Amino acid sequence: MFDSIYSADTGLQSFSKALTVLSNNVANMNTPGFKGSDVNFRDLIYQYTTSGGQEGETESQVGEGSATSGTRIDFAQGQLTNTGNPLDVAITGDGFFVLHDGASTYYTRAGQFKMDANGYLVDTTSGARVQAIDAKGNLQDINLASLQASPAKATSTVTFVGNISRDATSDQIGSITVYDAVGGSHTLTVNFTSN
């Protein structure tokens, strides 16, 4: 009688652990780079009993229930989503991003990156620097400082210095270069006409 209660209890405990893993998967379904886990189950040891006489012996197996034998991370490809941040990246297929914080190296599939004040590509959560393999095959921090450009800024003011002749009916100033909001240059000519 107690064996059947124990076996049922092991099943409930295994199911409870599986439910915890499933709950964790659901809680992290919007976490960038998260990889869900699957639970592995196993049956517990069997008791072998023999009954009957010498000629008619029969052997029977009685299981002792179930248990979880661990979890396995599911590395299947997740859904790729555009975040609007040009430095956010994703890996298609196998692989990890390598992060280094000065003391330790970390591996992640979360590709949420930004540039720090020194131009290094860093993880937005931990601040650890993203690394890549250089020409010699060594890991090296990625620095984008030399590739940075200032964003375009439209010309908002043009200043003139000088005098216009009192006797002239018009005056013209040419070759004034101005810039639009996307950095395109335009040459203007300004005409002054006396009232």
PDB file of C-alpha atoms in Angstrom, residues 10-123:
ATOM      1  CA  THR A  10       7.215  10.688  -7.128  1.00  0.00           C
ATOM      2  CA  GLY A  11       4.997  11.312 -10.162  1.00  0.00           C
ATOM      3  CA  LEU A  12       3.543  14.448  -8.554  1.00  0.00           C
ATOM      4  CA  GLN A  13       7.002  15.724  -7.629  1.00  0.00           C
ATOM      5  CA  SER A  14       8.267  15.124 -11.180  1.00  0.00           C
ATOM      6  CA  PHE A  15       5.244  16.902 -12.641  1.00  0.00           C
ATOM      7  CA  SER A  16       5.781  19.801 -10.219  1.00  0.00           C
ATOM      8  CA  LYS A  17       9.402  20.219 -11.377  1.00  0.00           C
ATOM      9  CA  ALA A  18       8.291  20.096 -15.018  1.00  0.00           C
ATOM     10  CA  LEU A  19       5.638  22.725 -14.300  1.00  0.00           C
ATOM     11  CA  THR A  20       8.303  24.969 -12.723  1.00  0.00           C
ATOM     12  CA  VAL A  21      10.478  24.686 -15.851  1.00  0.00           C
ATOM     13  CA  LEU A  22       7.474  25.383 -18.090  1.00  0.00           C
ATOM     14  CA  SER A  23       6.537  28.422 -15.975  1.00  0.00           C
ATOM     15  CA  ASN A  24      10.084  29.748 -16.308  1.00  0.00           C
ATOM     16  CA  ASN A  25       9.884  29.317 -20.107  1.00  0.00           C
ATOM     17  CA  VAL A  26       6.621  31.270 -20.239  1.00  0.00           C
ATOM     18  CA  ALA A  27       7.911  33.995 -17.900  1.00  0.00           C
ATOM     19  CA  ASN A  28      10.926  34.552 -20.177  1.00  0.00           C
ATOM     20  CA  MET A  29       9.242  34.285 -23.565  1.00  0.00           C
ATOM     21  CA  ASN A  30       9.907  38.006 -24.259  1.00  0.00           C
ATOM     22  CA  THR A  31      13.439  37.989 -22.847  1.00  0.00           C
ATOM     23  CA  PRO A  32      15.912  38.643 -25.687  1.00  0.00           C
ATOM     24  CA  GLY A  33      18.139  35.653 -26.373  1.00  0.00           C
ATOM     25  CA  PHE A  34      16.340  33.396 -23.866  1.00  0.00           C
ATOM     26  CA  LYS A  35      16.452  29.689 -24.626  1.00  0.00           C
ATOM     27  CA  GLY A  36      13.750  27.539 -23.086  1.00  0.00           C
ATOM     28  CA  SER A  37      14.370  24.246 -21.331  1.00  0.00           C
ATOM     29  CA  ASP A  38      12.834  20.803 -21.623  1.00  0.00           C
ATOM     30  CA  VAL A  39      12.580  18.407 -18.687  1.00  0.00           C
ATOM     31  CA  ASN A  40      13.928  14.881 -18.986  1.00  0.00           C
ATOM     32  CA  PHE A  41      12.067  12.197 -17.058  1.00  0.00           C
ATOM     33  CA  ARG A  42      13.237   8.752 -15.983  1.00  0.00           C
ATOM     34  CA  ASP A  43      11.661   5.882 -14.223  1.00  0.00           C
ATOM     35  CA  LEU A  44      12.939   4.822 -10.833  1.00  0.00           C
ATOM     36  CA  ILE A  45      14.429   1.476  -9.937  1.00  0.00           C
ATOM     37  CA  TYR A  46      12.356  -1.619 -10.374  1.00  0.00           C
ATOM     38  CA  GLN A  47      11.839  -4.290  -7.762  1.00  0.00           C
ATOM     39  CA  TYR A  48      12.094  -7.773  -9.160  1.00  0.00           C
ATOM     40  CA  THR A  49      10.197 -10.509  -7.417  1.00  0.00           C
ATOM     41  CA  THR A  50       9.974 -14.195  -8.124  1.00  0.00           C
ATOM     42  CA  SER A  51       6.978 -16.282  -7.277  1.00  0.00           C
ATOM     43  CA  GLY A  52       5.944 -19.877  -7.722  1.00  0.00           C
ATOM     44  CA  GLY A  53       7.817 -23.129  -7.374  1.00  0.00           C
ATOM     45  CA  GLN A  54      10.925 -24.368  -9.096  1.00  0.00           C
ATOM     46  CA  GLU A  55       9.085 -25.441 -12.226  1.00  0.00           C
ATOM     47  CA  GLY A  56       6.596 -22.549 -12.465  1.00  0.00           C
ATOM     48  CA  GLU A  57       8.660 -19.604 -11.327  1.00  0.00           C
ATOM     49  CA  THR A  58       7.537 -16.247 -12.665  1.00  0.00           C
ATOM     50  CA  GLU A  59       9.389 -12.996 -12.373  1.00  0.00           C
ATOM     51  CA  SER A  60       7.611  -9.669 -12.041  1.00  0.00           C
ATOM     52  CA  GLN A  61       8.800  -6.090 -12.127  1.00  0.00           C
ATOM     53  CA  VAL A  62       7.276  -3.391  -9.999  1.00  0.00           C
ATOM     54  CA  GLY A  63       8.343   0.196 -10.651  1.00  0.00           C
ATOM     55  CA  GLU A  64       9.017   2.685  -7.905  1.00  0.00           C
ATOM     56  CA  GLY A  65       7.728   5.803  -9.717  1.00  0.00           C
ATOM     57  CA  SER A  66       9.350   8.542 -11.763  1.00  0.00           C
ATOM     58  CA  ALA A  67      11.870  11.324 -11.345  1.00  0.00           C
ATOM     59  CA  THR A  68      13.361  14.130 -13.379  1.00  0.00           C
ATOM     60  CA  SER A  69      16.854  13.444 -14.647  1.00  0.00           C
ATOM     61  CA  GLY A  70      17.611  17.078 -15.454  1.00  0.00           C
ATOM     62  CA  THR A  71      16.784  19.722 -18.003  1.00  0.00           C
ATOM     63  CA  ARG A  72      18.004  20.299 -21.542  1.00  0.00           C
ATOM     64  CA  ILE A  73      18.274  23.762 -23.083  1.00  0.00           C
ATOM     65  CA  ASP A  74      16.486  24.029 -26.417  1.00  0.00           C
ATOM     66  CA  PHE A  75      18.837  25.837 -28.816  1.00  0.00           C
ATOM     67  CA  ALA A  76      16.332  25.948 -31.671  1.00  0.00           C
ATOM     68  CA  GLN A  77      16.258  29.197 -33.645  1.00  0.00           C
ATOM     69  CA  GLY A  78      14.000  31.816 -32.082  1.00  0.00           C
ATOM     70  CA  GLN A  79      11.967  34.459 -33.843  1.00  0.00           C
ATOM     71  CA  LEU A  80      13.944  37.417 -35.197  1.00  0.00           C
ATOM     72  CA  THR A  81      12.352  40.796 -34.459  1.00  0.00           C
ATOM     73  CA  ASN A  82      13.334  44.291 -35.585  1.00  0.00           C
ATOM     74  CA  THR A  83      13.903  46.490 -32.514  1.00  0.00           C
ATOM     75  CA  GLY A  84      14.615  49.769 -34.296  1.00  0.00           C
ATOM     76  CA  ASN A  85      18.089  49.977 -32.702  1.00  0.00           C
ATOM     77  CA  PRO A  86      20.720  49.695 -35.465  1.00  0.00           C
ATOM     78  CA  LEU A  87      23.179  48.067 -33.039  1.00  0.00           C
ATOM     79  CA  ASP A  88      20.835  45.215 -32.028  1.00  0.00           C
ATOM     80  CA  VAL A  89      21.801  42.035 -33.870  1.00  0.00           C
ATOM     81  CA  ALA A  90      20.744  38.384 -33.937  1.00  0.00           C
ATOM     82  CA  ILE A  91      22.405  35.084 -34.744  1.00  0.00           C
ATOM     83  CA  THR A  92      20.838  32.803 -37.315  1.00  0.00           C
ATOM     84  CA  GLY A  93      21.946  29.224 -36.700  1.00  0.00           C
ATOM     85  CA  ASP A  94      24.596  28.140 -34.225  1.00  0.00           C
ATOM     86  CA  GLY A  95      26.848  30.426 -32.228  1.00  0.00           C
ATOM     87  CA  PHE A  96      27.097  32.913 -29.389  1.00  0.00           C
ATOM     88  CA  PHE A  97      28.183  36.492 -28.876  1.00  0.00           C
ATOM     89  CA  VAL A  98      31.320  36.752 -26.734  1.00  0.00           C
ATOM     90  CA  LEU A  99      31.269  39.373 -23.961  1.00  0.00           C
ATOM     91  CA  HIS A 100      34.168  40.356 -21.720  1.00  0.00           C
ATOM     92  CA  ASP A 101      33.948  42.565 -18.628  1.00  0.00           C
ATOM     93  CA  GLY A 102      37.676  42.812 -17.910  1.00  0.00           C
ATOM     94  CA  ALA A 103      37.758  39.772 -15.629  1.00  0.00           C
ATOM     95  CA  SER A 104      35.405  37.171 -17.075  1.00  0.00           C
ATOM     96  CA  THR A 105      34.199  36.005 -20.485  1.00  0.00           C
ATOM     97  CA  TYR A 106      30.501  35.368 -21.094  1.00  0.00           C
ATOM     98  CA  TYR A 107      28.557  33.819 -23.964  1.00  0.00           C
ATOM     99  CA  THR A 108      25.072  34.958 -24.936  1.00  0.00           C
ATOM    100  CA  ARG A 109      22.589  34.883 -27.785  1.00  0.00           C
ATOM    101  CA  ALA A 110      21.020  38.184 -26.714  1.00  0.00           C
ATOM    102  CA  GLY A 111      22.238  40.804 -29.175  1.00  0.00           C
ATOM    103  CA  GLN A 112      21.112  44.050 -27.538  1.00  0.00           C
ATOM    104  CA  PHE A 113      24.119  46.309 -27.883  1.00  0.00           C
ATOM    105  CA  LYS A 114      25.004  49.988 -27.663  1.00  0.00           C
ATOM    106  CA  MET A 115      28.167  52.081 -27.851  1.00  0.00           C
ATOM    107  CA  ASP A 116      29.769  53.366 -24.678  1.00  0.00           C
ATOM    108  CA  ALA A 117      31.445  56.762 -24.269  1.00  0.00           C
ATOM    109  CA  ASN A 118      34.759  55.376 -25.604  1.00  0.00           C
ATOM    110  CA  GLY A 119      33.235  53.914 -28.770  1.00  0.00           C
ATOM    111  CA  TYR A 120      33.219  50.268 -27.620  1.00  0.00           C
ATOM    112  CA  LEU A 121      30.291  48.026 -28.515  1.00  0.00           C
ATOM    113  CA  VAL A 122      28.814  46.869 -25.180  1.00  0.00           C
ATOM    114  CA  ASP A 123      25.926  44.766 -23.914  1.00  0.00           C
TER     115      ASP A 123
END
